[in-house]
Structure formats: C-alpha cells, structure tokens
CSV table of C-alpha atoms in Angstrom, one decimal:
chain,number,residue,atom,x,y,z
A,1,MET,CA,-12.9,20.8,19.3
A,2,SER,CA,-16.1,21.8,17.6
A,3,SER,CA,-19.6,22.5,18.9
A,4,VAL,CA,-22.2,19.8,18.5
A,5,ASP,CA,-25.3,20.7,16.7
A,6,GLY,CA,-24.5,24.4,17.1
A,7,LEU,CA,-25.3,24.3,20.8
A,8,GLY,CA,-21.9,25.4,21.9
A,9,SER,CA,-20.9,22.2,23.8
A,10,PRO,CA,-17.6,20.9,22.6
A,11,GLU,CA,-17.5,17.6,20.7
A,12,SER,CA,-14.9,15.2,22.1
A,13,ASP,CA,-12.4,13.6,19.9
A,14,SER,CA,-14.1,10.2,20.5
A,15,ALA,CA,-17.5,11.7,19.5
A,16,ALA,CA,-15.9,13.1,16.3
A,17,ARG,CA,-14.4,9.7,15.5
A,18,ARG,CA,-17.7,8.0,16.1
A,19,ARG,CA,-19.5,10.4,13.8
A,20,GLU,CA,-16.8,9.7,11.1
A,21,ARG,CA,-17.2,5.9,11.5
A,22,GLU,CA,-21.0,6.3,11.2
A,23,GLN,CA,-20.5,8.1,7.9
A,24,TRP,CA,-18.3,5.2,6.7
A,25,THR,CA,-21.2,2.9,7.5
A,26,VAL,CA,-23.7,5.0,5.7
A,27,ASP,CA,-21.5,5.0,2.6
A,28,LEU,CA,-21.2,1.2,2.8
A,29,LEU,CA,-25.0,0.8,3.2
A,30,ASP,CA,-25.7,3.2,0.4
A,31,LEU,CA,-23.2,1.4,-1.9
A,32,GLU,CA,-24.9,-2.0,-1.2
A,33,ALA,CA,-28.4,-0.4,-1.8
A,34,GLY,CA,-27.3,1.1,-5.1
A,35,ARG,CA,-27.6,4.7,-3.7
A,36,ILE,CA,-23.9,5.7,-3.8
A,37,GLY,CA,-24.5,8.2,-6.6
A,38,PHE,CA,-22.3,6.8,-9.4
A,39,PRO,CA,-22.0,3.4,-11.1
A,40,VAL,CA,-19.7,0.7,-9.7
A,41,LEU,CA,-18.6,-2.4,-11.6
A,42,ASP,CA,-20.6,-5.5,-11.0
A,43,ARG,CA,-19.2,-9.0,-10.9
A,44,ALA,CA,-19.4,-9.5,-14.7
A,45,ALA,CA,-17.6,-6.2,-15.4
A,46,ILE,CA,-15.0,-7.0,-12.8
A,47,LYS,CA,-14.4,-10.4,-14.4
A,48,ALA,CA,-13.9,-8.7,-17.8
A,49,LEU,CA,-11.5,-6.2,-16.3
A,50,LEU,CA,-9.4,-8.8,-14.6
A,51,ALA,CA,-9.3,-11.0,-17.8
A,52,THR,CA,-7.2,-8.2,-19.4
A,53,ARG,CA,-4.5,-9.0,-16.8
A,54,PRO,CA,-4.2,-5.4,-15.6
A,55,ARG,CA,-1.2,-4.0,-13.8
A,56,ILE,CA,-2.1,-3.2,-10.2
A,57,ALA,CA,-0.7,-0.7,-7.7
A,58,ILE,CA,-1.5,-1.7,-4.1
A,59,VAL,CA,-1.7,1.5,-2.0
A,60,GLY,CA,-1.1,0.8,1.6
A,61,ALA,CA,0.8,-2.4,1.0
A,62,SER,CA,2.2,-3.8,4.2
A,63,PRO,CA,5.4,-5.8,4.9
A,64,ASN,CA,3.5,-7.5,7.8
A,65,PRO,CA,2.4,-10.9,6.6
A,66,MET,CA,-0.6,-10.7,9.0
A,67,ARG,CA,-2.1,-7.6,7.2
A,68,PRO,CA,-4.6,-8.2,4.4
A,69,SER,CA,-2.8,-5.9,2.0
A,70,HIS,CA,0.3,-8.2,2.2
A,71,GLY,CA,-1.8,-11.3,1.6
A,72,VAL,CA,-3.6,-9.8,-1.3
A,73,LEU,CA,-0.4,-8.6,-2.9
A,74,GLN,CA,1.1,-12.1,-2.6
A,75,ASP,CA,-2.0,-13.8,-3.9
A,76,LEU,CA,-2.2,-11.5,-6.9
A,77,ALA,CA,1.5,-11.9,-7.7
A,78,GLY,CA,1.0,-15.7,-7.3
A,79,LEU,CA,-1.8,-15.5,-9.9
A,80,GLY,CA,0.6,-13.8,-12.3
A,81,TYR,CA,-0.5,-10.2,-12.0
A,82,ASP,CA,2.1,-7.5,-12.1
A,83,VAL,CA,1.7,-5.7,-8.8
A,84,VAL,CA,3.5,-2.6,-7.5
A,85,PRO,CA,3.4,-1.9,-3.7
A,86,VAL,CA,2.9,1.7,-2.6
A,87,ASN,CA,3.6,2.8,1.0
A,88,PRO,CA,5.7,5.8,2.2
A,89,SER,CA,6.8,3.9,5.3
A,90,VAL,CA,8.7,1.0,3.8
A,91,THR,CA,11.0,0.3,0.9
A,92,GLU,CA,10.1,-3.4,0.3
A,93,VAL,CA,7.0,-5.5,0.5
A,94,ALA,CA,7.1,-9.3,-0.2
A,95,GLY,CA,10.4,-9.0,-1.9
A,96,LEU,CA,9.2,-6.2,-4.2
A,97,GLN,CA,10.5,-2.6,-4.2
A,98,CYS,CA,7.9,-0.4,-2.6
A,99,TYR,CA,7.3,3.2,-3.6
A,100,PRO,CA,6.4,6.1,-1.4
A,101,SER,CA,3.7,7.4,-3.7
A,102,LEU,CA,1.6,6.3,-6.6
A,103,ARG,CA,3.1,8.9,-8.8
A,104,GLU,CA,6.7,7.7,-8.0
A,105,ALA,CA,5.6,4.1,-8.6
A,106,VAL,CA,4.3,4.9,-12.0
A,107,GLU,CA,7.3,7.1,-12.9
A,108,ALA,CA,9.7,4.3,-11.9
A,109,THR,CA,7.8,1.3,-13.3
A,110,GLY,CA,5.2,2.4,-15.8
A,111,PRO,CA,1.5,2.8,-15.9
A,112,VAL,CA,-1.0,0.9,-13.8
A,113,GLU,CA,-4.6,0.0,-14.7
A,114,ILE,CA,-6.0,-0.6,-11.2
A,115,VAL,CA,-5.2,1.4,-8.1
A,116,ASP,CA,-6.2,-1.0,-5.2
A,117,VAL,CA,-6.5,1.0,-2.0
A,118,PHE,CA,-6.0,-0.4,1.5
A,119,ARG,CA,-6.7,2.8,3.4
A,120,LEU,CA,-9.5,4.0,5.6
A,121,PRO,CA,-12.2,6.1,3.9
A,122,PRO,CA,-10.9,9.5,4.8
A,123,ALA,CA,-7.6,8.8,2.9
A,124,CYS,CA,-9.4,7.5,-0.2
A,125,PRO,CA,-10.2,10.8,-1.9
A,126,THR,CA,-6.5,11.7,-2.0
A,127,HIS,CA,-5.8,8.3,-3.6
A,128,ALA,CA,-8.6,8.8,-6.1
A,129,ARG,CA,-7.1,12.1,-7.2
A,130,GLU,CA,-3.7,10.3,-7.5
A,131,ALA,CA,-5.2,7.5,-9.6
A,132,VAL,CA,-6.7,10.2,-11.9
A,133,GLU,CA,-3.4,12.0,-12.1
A,134,VAL,CA,-1.4,8.9,-13.2
A,135,GLY,CA,-4.0,7.8,-15.7
A,136,ALA,CA,-5.2,4.7,-14.1
A,137,GLY,CA,-8.4,3.1,-15.4
A,138,CYS,CA,-9.9,1.9,-12.2
A,139,LEU,CA,-10.1,2.9,-8.5
A,140,TRP,CA,-10.6,-0.2,-6.3
A,141,LEU,CA,-11.4,0.2,-2.6
A,142,GLN,CA,-10.9,-3.0,-0.7
A,143,LEU,CA,-13.4,-5.1,1.2
A,144,GLY,CA,-15.1,-3.0,3.9
A,145,ILE,CA,-14.2,0.3,2.4
A,146,ALA,CA,-16.5,2.7,0.6
A,147,SER,CA,-16.0,6.4,0.0
A,148,ARG,CA,-18.6,8.5,-1.8
A,149,GLU,CA,-16.2,11.3,-2.4
A,150,ALA,CA,-13.4,9.1,-3.7
A,151,GLY,CA,-15.8,7.3,-6.0
A,152,ARG,CA,-17.2,10.6,-7.3
A,153,ILE,CA,-13.7,11.9,-8.0
A,154,ALA,CA,-12.8,8.7,-9.9
A,155,HIS,CA,-16.1,8.4,-11.8
A,156,GLU,CA,-16.1,12.1,-12.9
A,157,ALA,CA,-12.6,11.6,-14.3
A,158,GLY,CA,-13.7,8.5,-16.3
A,159,LEU,CA,-12.3,5.8,-14.1
A,160,ALA,CA,-14.2,2.6,-13.3
A,161,VAL,CA,-15.0,2.2,-9.6
A,162,VAL,CA,-15.1,-0.8,-7.4
A,163,MET,CA,-15.8,-0.6,-3.7
A,164,ASN,CA,-16.2,-3.1,-0.8
A,165,ARG,CA,-14.7,-6.0,-2.8
A,166,CYS,CA,-11.4,-7.9,-2.4
A,167,LEU,CA,-9.4,-7.9,-5.5
A,168,ALA,CA,-7.7,-11.2,-4.7
A,169,VAL,CA,-11.1,-12.9,-4.1
A,170,GLU,CA,-12.4,-11.5,-7.4
A,171,ALA,CA,-9.3,-12.6,-9.3
A,172,MET,CA,-9.7,-16.2,-8.0
A,173,ARG,CA,-13.3,-16.5,-9.1
A,174,PRO,CA,-13.8,-19.0,-11.9
C-alpha cells in the first residue's frame, strides 16, 4: 500500500484501482479531444489501411463466443482477412491455432501488419513494444481502450496508431 498525496495514510487497493481507471478515462477523453500527444489514424487513413487487406494478430483473442475479441476475430475472418489469435491461456480460438505470444505467432505464421489489442490499458504498453519488435505496421487498441504510453511507444517506432475503434466495425464500413 502506498501513501495518498504524501500524507502517510495508506491507499487501499480499491482506491488505487479507482485512480487507475480514472487515468484510463483521461486518456480516452484526451484522445477524443486530439490531446493524446501523437497522431492517430482517422477514418480515411483506416479505410486505406484496411483496403490493403493486412494480416492481423488479435492479442487477447478469446475462445468464449460471448467475448468481443471472439466476435471480432470471426467477423474479420468472415470478411476474408488473415487473422492470427494470440492468447497464452488457450491453444485454439474459433478453430484457429492460438499462439501464446505475438513473437511466437509471427515466428510460426509470418509477419502481421496490424496488432489488434483486446487488453486493458495497463497491458497495452507491453503489447506496443511487442508490435514494434515483430515489425508490425500498426498498433490498434480496441473500442473503449486508449493508452498514451502504448501509443507513444508505437508512434516513436514508426507504427501507425489507432485507439478506441473496433477493427471489425471499421472493416465493414462501405
């Protein structure tokens, strides 16, 4: 437990979680207001990226059909995208072999252009570094997720950045 505002009173776990969630909200609001500190792709640039039919790694892919990551994976595959699920807890998602890490997925199946992340903001910087390490072209954080640190890591390494957008929704746009 840490002290709150240097006054020596311990911060509870629930208070720490609340402060963390507040930062997530600040990042989302700053993203939407254009104050995130780096460029993110707009709708036209996203459309152009998706027109290239990029290969997509889905980090946090779930075998549970009720989870958004499962539905997005199935939707993208149904649209003809080559998708690779990544999740250290399972070996298969939607009939596709699932890899425990992005690096292992790329080593086994080849490069990916987009790394689509279905993880909470604190996990996103790690996945941004992984995306840089495997040579991806774009870090994509799903709807409801923004991470200033992950975006900075990706942008400084030359990756395009998308946050708070659903890849399947964007892929289905006319």
